[in-house]
Amino acid sequence: RQQMEGFKGYQSKVKIGNWSEDLELDAAKLKSYLMKKERGELKCTQAEDRFAHALQPAMLQPKANDGYVHFGDVVMLFNQATDGCLACDPQEPLTEDTFATTSTWYTEPCSRNTFHIQRWEGRGDKKDAMFDFRDDVVHFGQKILLKVNPALASSGAALASYPRTPTSFSRYSRNLEVVMQRQSNWAAVWEVQYLDPQFKMEMEGQAVPTNAPVALLHCGTHQHLASDVIKYRNDYGTEYEVFGKSFTEVVKGQLGVRERSMLGDCNRWCFVTSIPSEGGAEGGAAEDSLNSAEAGPPEPVEG
């Protein structure tokens, strides 16, 4: 009676109650466990395979070591506000065609934090008619796509953003949502901009340097790619949220005077094409480049 009511004080070896049935149930549980282990259906095995696939080492592959970003390069996007890299997770779907992006503290090149730079071949805007880029170097003012590493997902998903609506917004900050989507349309097009607005017009058409802070403007919403120290908890631990917002000071404009305020650290990204030999050199290289950007634009380079 005690066993029928759920009392667990006795085991099958004491031969009290339905001890024979308990032996059969234990044998069935062991058989089911061994079968799932052999097929790889255990939760721990699936999680281990998932992490091994997403964190498998990836090679940063620049086309040329000339210090500029090229189409076809495999790069990392380093953010100065979070000291982390842009990453994605196909196993965290948001809709049928999109999955989550974050800024991760894991800065070793792997499948989930490396991206392919591709040229936007679709219809552009009036600015595209001003420059005829025929080489494979990425220039300021040029439209690009940031594709997921094929080693992580073969869907060819691209970094995209959408206008904020009552049902579409970033999870924590309630800003514009930034995701990886499986379609390469206008929502996935970004424009590389020079960081200092004083020289942004002069720098349009110049080559984009590596390991230097730049801004990525979303062509559909005209908001910049951003990341802040806003905790985003997922299966990889505590990471940071990625969203769309331009961090600029709200000041009164004057006719004939250019905007002087630079974008905040949350909007500053670096295209990393190689890992420096000395520890922590990524941030130092970015800070040196930022100081040079504040001092003025570099000499024009023929693309």
mmCIF file of C-alpha atoms in Angstrom:
data_model
loop_
_atom_site.group_PDB
_atom_site.id
_atom_site.type_symbol
_atom_site.label_atom_id
_atom_site.label_comp_id
_atom_site.label_asym_id
_atom_site.label_seq_id
_atom_site.Cartn_x
_atom_site.Cartn_y
_atom_site.Cartn_z
ATOM 1 C CA ARG A 1 0.000 0.000 0.000
ATOM 2 C CA GLN A 2 2.836 2.410 0.827
ATOM 3 C CA GLN A 3 4.472 1.729 -2.512
ATOM 4 C CA MET A 4 1.191 2.243 -4.375
ATOM 5 C CA GLU A 5 0.845 5.639 -2.716
ATOM 6 C CA GLY A 6 4.296 6.667 -3.926
ATOM 7 C CA PHE A 7 6.449 5.845 -0.899
ATOM 8 C CA LYS A 8 10.106 5.502 -2.002
ATOM 9 C CA GLY A 9 11.587 4.153 1.219
ATOM 10 C CA TYR A 10 12.102 0.626 -0.107
ATOM 11 C CA GLN A 11 14.100 -0.591 -3.095
ATOM 12 C CA SER A 12 13.625 -3.742 -5.122
ATOM 13 C CA LYS A 13 16.422 -5.605 -3.372
ATOM 14 C CA VAL A 14 14.487 -5.784 -0.073
ATOM 15 C CA LYS A 15 11.804 -7.878 -1.784
ATOM 16 C CA ILE A 16 8.897 -5.807 -0.441
ATOM 17 C CA GLY A 17 5.958 -4.740 -2.586
ATOM 18 C CA ASN A 18 6.255 -4.950 -6.386
ATOM 19 C CA TRP A 19 9.975 -5.648 -6.315
ATOM 20 C CA SER A 20 9.920 -7.679 -9.519
ATOM 21 C CA GLU A 21 8.194 -4.856 -11.393
ATOM 22 C CA ASP A 22 10.790 -2.395 -10.054
ATOM 23 C CA LEU A 23 13.580 -4.574 -11.431
ATOM 24 C CA GLU A 24 11.936 -4.611 -14.851
ATOM 25 C CA LEU A 25 11.494 -0.826 -14.817
ATOM 26 C CA ASP A 26 15.146 -0.261 -13.872
ATOM 27 C CA ALA A 27 16.267 -2.580 -16.680
ATOM 28 C CA ALA A 28 14.016 -0.757 -19.154
ATOM 29 C CA LYS A 29 15.406 2.635 -18.070
ATOM 30 C CA LEU A 30 18.982 1.400 -18.497
ATOM 31 C CA LYS A 31 18.178 -0.038 -21.926
ATOM 32 C CA SER A 32 16.559 3.249 -23.015
ATOM 33 C CA TYR A 33 19.568 5.231 -21.757
ATOM 34 C CA LEU A 34 22.079 3.047 -23.618
ATOM 35 C CA MET A 35 20.009 3.272 -26.811
ATOM 36 C CA LYS A 36 19.828 7.085 -26.653
ATOM 37 C CA LYS A 37 23.548 7.280 -25.891
ATOM 38 C CA GLU A 38 24.362 5.117 -28.904
ATOM 39 C CA ARG A 39 22.180 7.220 -31.196
ATOM 40 C CA GLY A 40 23.446 10.520 -29.781
ATOM 41 C CA GLU A 41 20.017 11.558 -28.536
ATOM 42 C CA LEU A 42 21.041 12.455 -24.992
ATOM 43 C CA LYS A 43 20.640 16.126 -24.080
ATOM 44 C CA CYS A 44 24.239 16.360 -22.880
ATOM 45 C CA THR A 45 25.525 14.804 -26.116
ATOM 46 C CA GLN A 46 23.449 17.151 -28.267
ATOM 47 C CA ALA A 47 24.690 20.182 -26.326
ATOM 48 C CA GLU A 48 28.294 19.014 -26.635
ATOM 49 C CA ASP A 49 27.947 18.508 -30.390
ATOM 50 C CA ARG A 50 26.278 21.908 -30.756
ATOM 51 C CA PHE A 51 29.019 23.767 -28.890
ATOM 52 C CA ALA A 52 31.745 21.867 -30.740
ATOM 53 C CA HIS A 53 30.157 22.835 -34.067
ATOM 54 C CA ALA A 54 29.595 26.502 -33.203
ATOM 55 C CA LEU A 55 32.961 27.016 -31.486
ATOM 56 C CA GLN A 56 35.108 25.148 -33.977
ATOM 57 C CA PRO A 57 38.180 27.240 -34.861
ATOM 58 C CA ALA A 58 37.914 29.340 -38.017
ATOM 59 C CA MET A 59 40.650 30.969 -40.051
ATOM 60 C CA LEU A 60 40.556 34.686 -40.770
ATOM 61 C CA GLN A 61 41.219 34.853 -44.503
ATOM 62 C CA PRO A 62 42.079 38.295 -45.903
ATOM 63 C CA LYS A 63 42.575 38.419 -49.666
ATOM 64 C CA ALA A 64 45.594 40.670 -49.352
ATOM 65 C CA ASN A 65 47.751 41.931 -46.522
ATOM 66 C CA ASP A 66 47.585 45.565 -47.639
ATOM 67 C CA GLY A 67 45.747 46.814 -44.550
ATOM 68 C CA TYR A 68 42.358 47.229 -46.256
ATOM 69 C CA VAL A 69 39.085 45.291 -46.197
ATOM 70 C CA HIS A 70 38.272 43.259 -49.317
ATOM 71 C CA PHE A 71 35.148 41.563 -50.581
ATOM 72 C CA GLY A 72 35.394 37.863 -49.832
ATOM 73 C CA ASP A 73 37.389 38.360 -46.618
ATOM 74 C CA VAL A 74 36.516 36.301 -43.557
ATOM 75 C CA VAL A 75 36.520 38.853 -40.732
ATOM 76 C CA MET A 76 35.442 39.453 -37.159
ATOM 77 C CA LEU A 77 33.520 42.556 -36.066
ATOM 78 C CA PHE A 78 34.939 43.964 -32.831
ATOM 79 C CA ASN A 79 32.853 46.404 -30.790
ATOM 80 C CA GLN A 80 34.565 48.997 -28.597
ATOM 81 C CA ALA A 81 31.744 49.393 -26.058
ATOM 82 C CA THR A 82 31.515 45.712 -25.127
ATOM 83 C CA ASP A 83 35.069 44.611 -26.003
ATOM 84 C CA GLY A 84 33.403 41.698 -27.736
ATOM 85 C CA CYS A 85 32.750 40.376 -31.220
ATOM 86 C CA LEU A 86 29.560 40.048 -33.213
ATOM 87 C CA ALA A 87 28.241 36.479 -33.076
ATOM 88 C CA CYS A 88 25.148 34.559 -34.125
ATOM 89 C CA ASP A 89 23.323 31.431 -32.998
ATOM 90 C CA PRO A 90 21.275 29.455 -35.580
ATOM 91 C CA GLN A 91 19.957 27.282 -32.743
ATOM 92 C CA GLU A 92 18.099 30.289 -31.275
ATOM 93 C CA PRO A 93 15.440 30.995 -33.898
ATOM 94 C CA LEU A 94 13.342 34.135 -33.569
ATOM 95 C CA THR A 95 11.069 33.486 -36.547
ATOM 96 C CA GLU A 96 11.013 30.942 -39.347
ATOM 97 C CA ASP A 97 13.628 32.899 -41.329
ATOM 98 C CA THR A 98 15.675 34.668 -38.640
ATOM 99 C CA PHE A 99 17.876 33.775 -35.682
ATOM 100 C CA ALA A 100 19.572 35.704 -32.891
ATOM 101 C CA THR A 101 22.758 37.795 -32.889
ATOM 102 C CA THR A 102 24.758 38.946 -29.879
ATOM 103 C CA SER A 103 28.109 40.448 -28.938
ATOM 104 C CA THR A 104 30.159 37.679 -27.379
ATOM 105 C CA TRP A 105 33.081 37.813 -24.981
ATOM 106 C CA TYR A 106 34.646 34.870 -26.855
ATOM 107 C CA THR A 107 37.060 36.652 -29.181
ATOM 108 C CA GLU A 108 38.881 33.648 -30.628
ATOM 109 C CA PRO A 109 37.951 33.152 -34.308
ATOM 110 C CA CYS A 110 35.299 30.452 -34.551
ATOM 111 C CA SER A 111 32.316 29.606 -36.728
ATOM 112 C CA ARG A 112 29.779 31.742 -34.886
ATOM 113 C CA ASN A 113 31.789 34.990 -34.717
ATOM 114 C CA THR A 114 33.331 35.133 -38.217
ATOM 115 C CA PHE A 115 31.538 36.553 -41.246
ATOM 116 C CA HIS A 116 32.011 36.835 -45.013
ATOM 117 C CA ILE A 117 31.893 40.277 -46.626
ATOM 118 C CA GLN A 118 29.982 40.315 -49.909
ATOM 119 C CA ARG A 119 29.087 43.032 -52.370
ATOM 120 C CA TRP A 120 25.487 44.187 -52.685
ATOM 121 C CA GLU A 121 24.530 43.554 -56.296
ATOM 122 C CA GLY A 122 20.963 44.824 -56.156
ATOM 123 C CA ARG A 123 19.501 48.246 -56.703
ATOM 124 C CA GLY A 124 21.122 51.004 -54.662
ATOM 125 C CA ASP A 125 20.560 54.717 -54.226
ATOM 126 C CA LYS A 126 21.792 57.914 -55.888
ATOM 127 C CA LYS A 127 25.074 57.761 -54.013
ATOM 128 C CA ASP A 128 26.040 54.551 -55.796
ATOM 129 C CA ALA A 129 25.996 56.381 -59.135
ATOM 130 C CA MET A 130 28.714 58.762 -57.908
ATOM 131 C CA PHE A 131 31.356 56.043 -57.532
ATOM 132 C CA ASP A 132 32.176 53.213 -59.896
ATOM 133 C CA PHE A 133 33.933 50.650 -57.727
ATOM 134 C CA ARG A 134 35.429 47.987 -59.973
ATOM 135 C CA ASP A 135 38.015 46.521 -57.596
ATOM 136 C CA ASP A 136 37.471 44.108 -54.711
ATOM 137 C CA VAL A 137 38.340 46.644 -51.987
ATOM 138 C CA VAL A 138 35.566 47.871 -49.687
ATOM 139 C CA HIS A 139 35.209 51.670 -49.806
ATOM 140 C CA PHE A 140 33.512 54.146 -47.509
ATOM 141 C CA GLY A 141 29.959 54.740 -48.699
ATOM 142 C CA GLN A 142 29.730 51.331 -50.379
ATOM 143 C CA LYS A 143 26.926 48.824 -49.734
ATOM 144 C CA ILE A 144 27.897 45.451 -48.254
ATOM 145 C CA LEU A 145 26.376 42.220 -46.955
ATOM 146 C CA LEU A 146 27.649 40.413 -43.863
ATOM 147 C CA LYS A 147 27.097 36.696 -44.439
ATOM 148 C CA VAL A 148 27.254 33.949 -41.838
ATOM 149 C CA ASN A 149 30.199 31.550 -41.960
ATOM 150 C CA PRO A 150 29.215 28.537 -44.141
ATOM 151 C CA ALA A 151 30.855 26.249 -41.569
ATOM 152 C CA LEU A 152 28.130 27.258 -39.098
ATOM 153 C CA ALA A 153 25.079 27.380 -41.371
ATOM 154 C CA SER A 154 24.714 26.670 -45.072
ATOM 155 C CA SER A 155 21.627 28.857 -45.419
ATOM 156 C CA GLY A 156 23.664 31.926 -46.422
ATOM 157 C CA ALA A 157 22.010 34.093 -43.772
ATOM 158 C CA ALA A 158 22.952 37.776 -43.665
ATOM 159 C CA LEU A 159 22.947 40.404 -40.927
ATOM 160 C CA ALA A 160 19.699 42.390 -41.142
ATOM 161 C CA SER A 161 17.596 44.892 -39.227
ATOM 162 C CA TYR A 162 13.960 45.953 -39.240
ATOM 163 C CA PRO A 163 12.013 49.064 -38.200
ATOM 164 C CA ARG A 164 10.685 48.985 -34.671
ATOM 165 C CA THR A 165 7.047 47.943 -34.401
ATOM 166 C CA PRO A 166 4.830 46.814 -31.507
ATOM 167 C CA THR A 167 5.801 43.215 -32.305
ATOM 168 C CA SER A 168 9.361 43.655 -33.625
ATOM 169 C CA PHE A 169 12.047 45.140 -31.373
ATOM 170 C CA SER A 170 15.205 44.129 -29.555
ATOM 171 C CA ARG A 171 14.567 41.914 -26.550
ATOM 172 C CA TYR A 172 15.920 44.078 -23.709
ATOM 173 C CA SER A 173 16.634 47.633 -24.901
ATOM 174 C CA ARG A 174 13.494 47.873 -27.093
ATOM 175 C CA ASN A 175 15.504 49.382 -29.958
ATOM 176 C CA LEU A 176 15.615 48.234 -33.568
ATOM 177 C CA GLU A 177 15.983 44.486 -33.842
ATOM 178 C CA VAL A 178 19.165 43.121 -35.472
ATOM 179 C CA VAL A 179 19.053 39.476 -36.573
ATOM 180 C CA MET A 180 20.488 37.042 -39.097
ATOM 181 C CA GLN A 181 17.982 36.393 -41.880
ATOM 182 C CA ARG A 182 18.075 33.794 -44.635
ATOM 183 C CA GLN A 183 17.108 36.259 -47.382
ATOM 184 C CA SER A 184 19.495 38.793 -48.916
ATOM 185 C CA ASN A 185 17.196 41.752 -49.524
ATOM 186 C CA TRP A 186 17.361 45.474 -48.746
ATOM 187 C CA ALA A 187 16.895 44.748 -45.027
ATOM 188 C CA ALA A 188 20.339 43.094 -45.031
ATOM 189 C CA VAL A 189 22.265 45.949 -46.715
ATOM 190 C CA TRP A 190 24.751 48.019 -44.689
ATOM 191 C CA GLU A 191 26.855 51.025 -45.620
ATOM 192 C CA VAL A 192 30.371 51.524 -44.259
ATOM 193 C CA GLN A 193 30.820 55.094 -42.993
ATOM 194 C CA TYR A 194 33.782 57.050 -41.727
ATOM 195 C CA LEU A 195 33.526 57.646 -38.004
ATOM 196 C CA ASP A 196 34.281 61.374 -37.847
ATOM 197 C CA PRO A 197 31.408 63.393 -39.382
ATOM 198 C CA GLN A 198 33.808 66.294 -40.052
ATOM 199 C CA PHE A 199 35.519 64.266 -42.789
ATOM 200 C CA LYS A 200 32.768 61.786 -43.729
ATOM 201 C CA MET A 201 32.086 63.361 -47.113
ATOM 202 C CA GLU A 202 35.787 63.626 -47.994
ATOM 203 C CA MET A 203 36.392 59.983 -47.075
ATOM 204 C CA GLU A 204 33.590 58.566 -49.223
ATOM 205 C CA GLY A 205 35.166 56.492 -51.959
ATOM 206 C CA GLN A 206 38.355 55.775 -49.990
ATOM 207 C CA ALA A 207 39.386 52.267 -48.987
ATOM 208 C CA VAL A 208 38.247 50.963 -45.593
ATOM 209 C CA PRO A 209 41.225 50.061 -43.352
ATOM 210 C CA THR A 210 41.310 46.993 -41.151
ATOM 211 C CA ASN A 211 41.503 47.137 -37.347
ATOM 212 C CA ALA A 212 40.193 50.727 -37.439
ATOM 213 C CA PRO A 213 36.883 51.929 -35.966
ATOM 214 C CA VAL A 214 34.142 52.498 -38.513
ATOM 215 C CA ALA A 215 30.362 52.877 -38.428
ATOM 216 C CA LEU A 216 27.866 50.573 -40.146
ATOM 217 C CA LEU A 217 24.689 52.336 -41.278
ATOM 218 C CA HIS A 218 21.641 50.227 -42.036
ATOM 219 C CA CYS A 219 20.302 51.361 -45.392
ATOM 220 C CA GLY A 220 16.686 50.475 -44.648
ATOM 221 C CA THR A 221 16.258 52.233 -41.294
ATOM 222 C CA HIS A 222 19.179 54.728 -41.406
ATOM 223 C CA GLN A 223 20.244 53.655 -37.929
ATOM 224 C CA HIS A 224 23.737 52.473 -37.029
ATOM 225 C CA LEU A 225 24.660 48.996 -35.852
ATOM 226 C CA ALA A 226 25.193 49.133 -32.093
ATOM 227 C CA SER A 227 25.935 46.992 -29.061
ATOM 228 C CA ASP A 228 25.956 47.942 -25.406
ATOM 229 C CA VAL A 229 26.658 46.310 -22.056
ATOM 230 C CA ILE A 230 23.112 44.962 -21.834
ATOM 231 C CA LYS A 231 23.172 41.377 -20.609
ATOM 232 C CA TYR A 232 21.778 38.827 -23.039
ATOM 233 C CA ARG A 233 21.590 35.333 -21.540
ATOM 234 C CA ASN A 234 21.719 32.339 -23.863
ATOM 235 C CA ASP A 235 23.214 28.855 -23.955
ATOM 236 C CA TYR A 236 26.735 30.310 -24.288
ATOM 237 C CA GLY A 237 26.489 32.238 -21.034
ATOM 238 C CA THR A 238 25.957 35.956 -20.522
ATOM 239 C CA GLU A 239 26.625 37.940 -23.678
ATOM 240 C CA TYR A 240 25.580 41.425 -24.829
ATOM 241 C CA GLU A 241 22.687 42.614 -26.944
ATOM 242 C CA VAL A 242 23.098 43.862 -30.519
ATOM 243 C CA PHE A 243 20.565 46.336 -31.877
ATOM 244 C CA GLY A 244 20.144 49.289 -34.199
ATOM 245 C CA LYS A 245 20.496 52.813 -32.802
ATOM 246 C CA SER A 246 22.629 55.875 -33.553
ATOM 247 C CA PHE A 247 24.289 57.163 -30.371
ATOM 248 C CA THR A 248 24.710 60.857 -31.144
ATOM 249 C CA GLU A 249 24.234 63.994 -29.113
ATOM 250 C CA VAL A 250 21.049 65.893 -29.819
ATOM 251 C CA VAL A 251 22.231 69.420 -30.651
ATOM 252 C CA LYS A 252 20.711 72.262 -32.583
ATOM 253 C CA GLY A 253 22.001 72.366 -36.129
ATOM 254 C CA GLN A 254 23.328 75.475 -37.829
ATOM 255 C CA LEU A 255 23.127 76.324 -41.496
ATOM 256 C CA GLY A 256 26.485 75.818 -43.206
ATOM 257 C CA VAL A 257 28.084 74.105 -40.189
ATOM 258 C CA ARG A 258 28.858 70.396 -40.258
ATOM 259 C CA GLU A 259 27.940 68.062 -37.481
ATOM 260 C CA ARG A 260 30.856 67.766 -35.065
ATOM 261 C CA SER A 261 29.774 65.112 -32.573
ATOM 262 C CA MET A 262 31.136 61.647 -33.252
ATOM 263 C CA LEU A 263 29.179 58.456 -32.767
ATOM 264 C CA GLY A 264 29.424 56.787 -29.366
ATOM 265 C CA ASP A 265 31.462 53.709 -28.514
ATOM 266 C CA CYS A 266 28.388 51.538 -29.016
ATOM 267 C CA ASN A 267 28.436 52.362 -32.761
ATOM 268 C CA ARG A 268 32.175 51.816 -33.275
ATOM 269 C CA TRP A 269 33.115 48.547 -34.979
ATOM 270 C CA CYS A 270 36.423 47.243 -36.321
ATOM 271 C CA PHE A 271 36.953 44.777 -39.165
ATOM 272 C CA VAL A 272 39.491 42.353 -37.699
ATOM 273 C CA THR A 273 41.296 40.302 -40.362
ATOM 274 C CA SER A 274 44.132 38.944 -38.208
ATOM 275 C CA ILE A 275 44.744 38.235 -34.547
ATOM 276 C CA PRO A 276 47.644 40.297 -33.137
ATOM 277 C CA SER A 277 50.463 38.318 -31.549
ATOM 278 C CA GLU A 278 50.417 40.337 -28.332
ATOM 279 C CA GLY A 279 47.473 39.946 -25.984
ATOM 280 C CA GLY A 280 44.935 42.740 -25.955
ATOM 281 C CA ALA A 281 46.364 44.350 -29.058
ATOM 282 C CA GLU A 282 42.958 44.459 -30.747
ATOM 283 C CA GLY A 283 41.673 47.164 -28.454
ATOM 284 C CA GLY A 284 44.985 49.037 -28.580
ATOM 285 C CA ALA A 285 45.037 48.999 -32.353
ATOM 286 C CA ALA A 286 41.462 50.242 -32.431
ATOM 287 C CA GLU A 287 42.215 53.031 -29.960
ATOM 288 C CA ASP A 288 45.279 54.115 -31.962
ATOM 289 C CA SER A 289 43.183 54.192 -35.113
ATOM 290 C CA LEU A 290 40.502 56.174 -33.320
ATOM 291 C CA ASN A 291 43.065 58.753 -32.222
ATOM 292 C CA SER A 292 44.265 59.084 -35.785
ATOM 293 C CA ALA A 293 40.661 59.429 -36.971
ATOM 294 C CA GLU A 294 40.080 62.255 -34.515
ATOM 295 C CA ALA A 295 43.235 63.953 -35.734
ATOM 296 C CA GLY A 296 42.057 63.885 -39.348
ATOM 297 C CA PRO A 297 41.575 61.616 -42.341
ATOM 298 C CA PRO A 298 44.487 59.673 -43.836
ATOM 299 C CA GLU A 299 45.959 60.369 -47.212
ATOM 300 C CA PRO A 300 43.637 59.359 -50.058
ATOM 301 C CA VAL A 301 44.327 55.931 -51.504
ATOM 302 C CA GLU A 302 43.491 55.040 -55.051
ATOM 303 C CA GLY A 303 41.134 52.034 -55.015
#
